Amino acid sequence: MSATLAADAALDERRRAGQRVLPMTSGEIGLPVHPALRERLAAAAEENAYGPVAGSPALREAAAGYWQRRGLSTDPGLVVAGPGSKALLFALLLAIGGDVVVPVPSWVSYAAQARLAGGRPLPVAILPGEGGVPDPQRLREAVSVARAAGQDPRAVVVTVPDNPTGTVASAGTVRSLAEAARDLDLVVVSDEIYGDLVHDPDRAAVSPAAYAPERTVVTTGLTKNLALGGWRTGVARLPDSPAGHELRTRLISVASQIWSSPPAPVQTAAAYAFAEPPEITARIAASRRLHATVARAAAARFTAVGADVAPVTATCYLYPDFEALRARLTEAHGVSRGEDLVRFLVERHGVGVLPASAFGEPSSALRIRTATSRLYGDTDEQQTAALSALDPLALPWISQGLAHLGEALADLSTPRH
């Protein structure tokens, strides 16, 4: 079971029981559907045929243009759509085969999907402050050792920008990763679902496809930048190389046996969104500002009690480290593992977070992943107000959520006598 989905379900049970909860577990973005997308989805409701396995021509053209505007020349014939980038990632691992290098920490599903696909995850630590990309030198060493031991690593999965850390790997690190992948003959699967949520748009994340275009698959979707988690449509950009064309053929074969085609009405709306008309780019810019403001305010609550938080440069995620407080936490509350932190926060204060162990780290790590994306309000009206507010922190529901977090952290860090 996905750790995020399981944690969300547990919080929902507490809420239904009348307990006060602060959901900071999942990355579901708590924002309303843009009216223009709602209208296009409704207008396309009668589109009920299967359509092409790879997705509609209109969606593939729009996705190609989306990448083209980001410096990645894209043939629409090498774009494959699916029912969410999560499903596409799994289908890609099935099509590639073999074992999979995953960064540590990394999104909860990469290692699980590698196992489901019949391979083994090969964990490789990130560089400090550069989440989502395995340390390139350690990658070289790990793959060499694994192959000498009879394992079969064929791919490396990266996240640019990163979930769970909310950071962005530097261009130098991404370049070194791409060079290592070329030397080791690895396919790079670059999950760029958060690509539009770098807080400073003038410092965009760099894709490995810029450095190893012949072997990099890029995936994205509308789940995060436009808060369309329930619409489940993602796109993958395959490399324009002999290996890329072969991989596309295998991916289409896998897709034809699993989902047949993405949902037709959603594809129509998604094509409109990927074309990036002004109202859509304005909405994404507003959500980016909101994420940055609230995430930084939440980070301040953690640093105020002595936790270490890497500068948040993208997304709505924080990955605070409580190692400096280990002795105090153990003495006061018996907290010695990430799961102990999670239990304390949820049982005493209804604050839902995830332990570092859910992201591939040892259970002893005193780190947690938090998401601020559900603090923006419980109704469309509140969420719309949060998007348009000059100071979203002044809105009562956001300030109350942050105060709730601050109270829980203050209790956690207070010594007991």
JSON list of N, CA, C and O in Angstrom, two decimals, residues 5 17 23 31 39 43 49 51 98 139 151 211 251 326 357 362 387 399 408:
[
{"chain": "A", "resi": 5, "resn": "LEU", "atom": "N", "xyz": [-1.05, 7.20, 0.56]},
{"chain": "A", "resi": 5, "resn": "LEU", "atom": "CA", "xyz": [-2.49, 6.90, 0.53]},
{"chain": "A", "resi": 5, "resn": "LEU", "atom": "C", "xyz": [-2.94, 6.27, 1.85]},
{"chain": "A", "resi": 5, "resn": "LEU", "atom": "O", "xyz": [-4.04, 6.56, 2.35]},
{"chain": "A", "resi": 17, "resn": "ALA", "atom": "N", "xyz": [-14.03, 10.75, 13.09]},
{"chain": "A", "resi": 17, "resn": "ALA", "atom": "CA", "xyz": [-14.27, 10.49, 14.51]},
{"chain": "A", "resi": 17, "resn": "ALA", "atom": "C", "xyz": [-14.36, 11.79, 15.31]},
{"chain": "A", "resi": 17, "resn": "ALA", "atom": "O", "xyz": [-14.52, 11.77, 16.54]},
{"chain": "A", "resi": 23, "resn": "PRO", "atom": "N", "xyz": [-3.76, 17.66, 7.81]},
{"chain": "A", "resi": 23, "resn": "PRO", "atom": "CA", "xyz": [-3.21, 16.71, 6.84]},
{"chain": "A", "resi": 23, "resn": "PRO", "atom": "C", "xyz": [-2.00, 17.28, 6.11]},
{"chain": "A", "resi": 23, "resn": "PRO", "atom": "O", "xyz": [-2.12, 18.22, 5.33]},
{"chain": "A", "resi": 31, "resn": "LEU", "atom": "N", "xyz": [-6.45, 22.80, -4.51]},
{"chain": "A", "resi": 31, "resn": "LEU", "atom": "CA", "xyz": [-6.88, 23.97, -5.27]},
{"chain": "A", "resi": 31, "resn": "LEU", "atom": "C", "xyz": [-7.99, 23.57, -6.24]},
{"chain": "A", "resi": 31, "resn": "LEU", "atom": "O", "xyz": [-8.04, 22.42, -6.69]},
{"chain": "A", "resi": 39, "resn": "GLU", "atom": "N", "xyz": [-14.92, 23.60, -18.24]},
{"chain": "A", "resi": 39, "resn": "GLU", "atom": "CA", "xyz": [-15.80, 23.76, -19.40]},
{"chain": "A", "resi": 39, "resn": "GLU", "atom": "C", "xyz": [-15.41, 22.82, -20.54]},
{"chain": "A", "resi": 39, "resn": "GLU", "atom": "O", "xyz": [-16.27, 22.20, -21.18]},
{"chain": "A", "resi": 43, "resn": "ALA", "atom": "N", "xyz": [-17.62, 19.77, -22.13]},
{"chain": "A", "resi": 43, "resn": "ALA", "atom": "CA", "xyz": [-17.96, 19.80, -23.56]},
{"chain": "A", "resi": 43, "resn": "ALA", "atom": "C", "xyz": [-17.52, 18.53, -24.27]},
{"chain": "A", "resi": 43, "resn": "ALA", "atom": "O", "xyz": [-18.08, 18.16, -25.31]},
{"chain": "A", "resi": 49, "resn": "ALA", "atom": "N", "xyz": [-15.15, 6.96, -27.30]},
{"chain": "A", "resi": 49, "resn": "ALA", "atom": "CA", "xyz": [-14.41, 5.91, -28.00]},
{"chain": "A", "resi": 49, "resn": "ALA", "atom": "C", "xyz": [-13.04, 5.73, -27.36]},
{"chain": "A", "resi": 49, "resn": "ALA", "atom": "O", "xyz": [-12.51, 6.64, -26.72]},
{"chain": "A", "resi": 51, "resn": "GLY", "atom": "N", "xyz": [-9.95, 5.43, -28.78]},
{"chain": "A", "resi": 51, "resn": "GLY", "atom": "CA", "xyz": [-8.92, 6.29, -29.32]},
{"chain": "A", "resi": 51, "resn": "GLY", "atom": "C", "xyz": [-7.57, 5.58, -29.36]},
{"chain": "A", "resi": 51, "resn": "GLY", "atom": "O", "xyz": [-7.43, 4.44, -28.92]},
{"chain": "A", "resi": 98, "resn": "GLY", "atom": "N", "xyz": [14.62, -5.23, -16.00]},
{"chain": "A", "resi": 98, "resn": "GLY", "atom": "CA", "xyz": [15.82, -5.20, -15.18]},
{"chain": "A", "resi": 98, "resn": "GLY", "atom": "C", "xyz": [15.63, -4.48, -13.87]},
{"chain": "A", "resi": 98, "resn": "GLY", "atom": "O", "xyz": [14.51, -4.17, -13.44]},
{"chain": "A", "resi": 139, "resn": "LEU", "atom": "N", "xyz": [26.51, 6.48, -7.86]},
{"chain": "A", "resi": 139, "resn": "LEU", "atom": "CA", "xyz": [25.77, 5.72, -8.86]},
{"chain": "A", "resi": 139, "resn": "LEU", "atom": "C", "xyz": [26.71, 4.81, -9.65]},
{"chain": "A", "resi": 139, "resn": "LEU", "atom": "O", "xyz": [26.43, 3.62, -9.84]},
{"chain": "A", "resi": 151, "resn": "GLN", "atom": "N", "xyz": [23.51, -8.71, -10.74]},
{"chain": "A", "resi": 151, "resn": "GLN", "atom": "CA", "xyz": [22.27, -7.95, -10.91]},
{"chain": "A", "resi": 151, "resn": "GLN", "atom": "C", "xyz": [22.25, -7.29, -12.28]},
{"chain": "A", "resi": 151, "resn": "GLN", "atom": "O", "xyz": [23.27, -7.25, -12.99]},
{"chain": "A", "resi": 211, "resn": "TYR", "atom": "N", "xyz": [21.12, 16.82, -21.49]},
{"chain": "A", "resi": 211, "resn": "TYR", "atom": "CA", "xyz": [22.50, 16.33, -21.53]},
{"chain": "A", "resi": 211, "resn": "TYR", "atom": "C", "xyz": [22.62, 14.91, -22.10]},
{"chain": "A", "resi": 211, "resn": "TYR", "atom": "O", "xyz": [23.67, 14.54, -22.61]},
{"chain": "A", "resi": 251, "resn": "LEU", "atom": "N", "xyz": [6.64, 0.20, -24.91]},
{"chain": "A", "resi": 251, "resn": "LEU", "atom": "CA", "xyz": [5.73, 0.91, -24.01]},
{"chain": "A", "resi": 251, "resn": "LEU", "atom": "C", "xyz": [4.30, 0.86, -24.53]},
{"chain": "A", "resi": 251, "resn": "LEU", "atom": "O", "xyz": [3.35, 0.64, -23.76]},
{"chain": "A", "resi": 326, "resn": "ARG", "atom": "N", "xyz": [17.98, 14.76, 18.77]},
{"chain": "A", "resi": 326, "resn": "ARG", "atom": "CA", "xyz": [17.76, 13.35, 19.09]},
{"chain": "A", "resi": 326, "resn": "ARG", "atom": "C", "xyz": [17.79, 13.08, 20.59]},
{"chain": "A", "resi": 326, "resn": "ARG", "atom": "O", "xyz": [16.87, 12.43, 21.14]},
{"chain": "A", "resi": 357, "resn": "SER", "atom": "N", "xyz": [11.58, 6.71, 6.49]},
{"chain": "A", "resi": 357, "resn": "SER", "atom": "CA", "xyz": [11.64, 5.30, 6.08]},
{"chain": "A", "resi": 357, "resn": "SER", "atom": "C", "xyz": [10.69, 5.02, 4.92]},
{"chain": "A", "resi": 357, "resn": "SER", "atom": "O", "xyz": [10.90, 4.08, 4.14]},
{"chain": "A", "resi": 362, "resn": "PRO", "atom": "N", "xyz": [16.76, 4.68, 6.37]},
{"chain": "A", "resi": 362, "resn": "PRO", "atom": "CA", "xyz": [16.69, 3.78, 7.52]},
{"chain": "A", "resi": 362, "resn": "PRO", "atom": "C", "xyz": [15.63, 4.23, 8.52]},
{"chain": "A", "resi": 362, "resn": "PRO", "atom": "O", "xyz": [15.34, 5.43, 8.63]},
{"chain": "A", "resi": 387, "resn": "LEU", "atom": "N", "xyz": [-5.36, 31.60, -3.54]},
{"chain": "A", "resi": 387, "resn": "LEU", "atom": "CA", "xyz": [-4.63, 31.83, -4.79]},
{"chain": "A", "resi": 387, "resn": "LEU", "atom": "C", "xyz": [-4.48, 33.32, -5.10]},
{"chain": "A", "resi": 387, "resn": "LEU", "atom": "O", "xyz": [-3.46, 33.74, -5.64]},
{"chain": "A", "resi": 399, "resn": "SER", "atom": "N", "xyz": [-3.47, 30.65, 8.51]},
{"chain": "A", "resi": 399, "resn": "SER", "atom": "CA", "xyz": [-2.74, 31.01, 9.74]},
{"chain": "A", "resi": 399, "resn": "SER", "atom": "C", "xyz": [-3.06, 30.02, 10.85]},
{"chain": "A", "resi": 399, "resn": "SER", "atom": "O", "xyz": [-2.17, 29.67, 11.66]},
{"chain": "A", "resi": 408, "resn": "ALA", "atom": "N", "xyz": [2.19, 21.88, 17.75]},
{"chain": "A", "resi": 408, "resn": "ALA", "atom": "CA", "xyz": [2.62, 20.49, 17.82]},
{"chain": "A", "resi": 408, "resn": "ALA", "atom": "C", "xyz": [4.13, 20.39, 17.90]},
{"chain": "A", "resi": 408, "resn": "ALA", "atom": "O", "xyz": [4.68, 19.59, 18.70]}
]
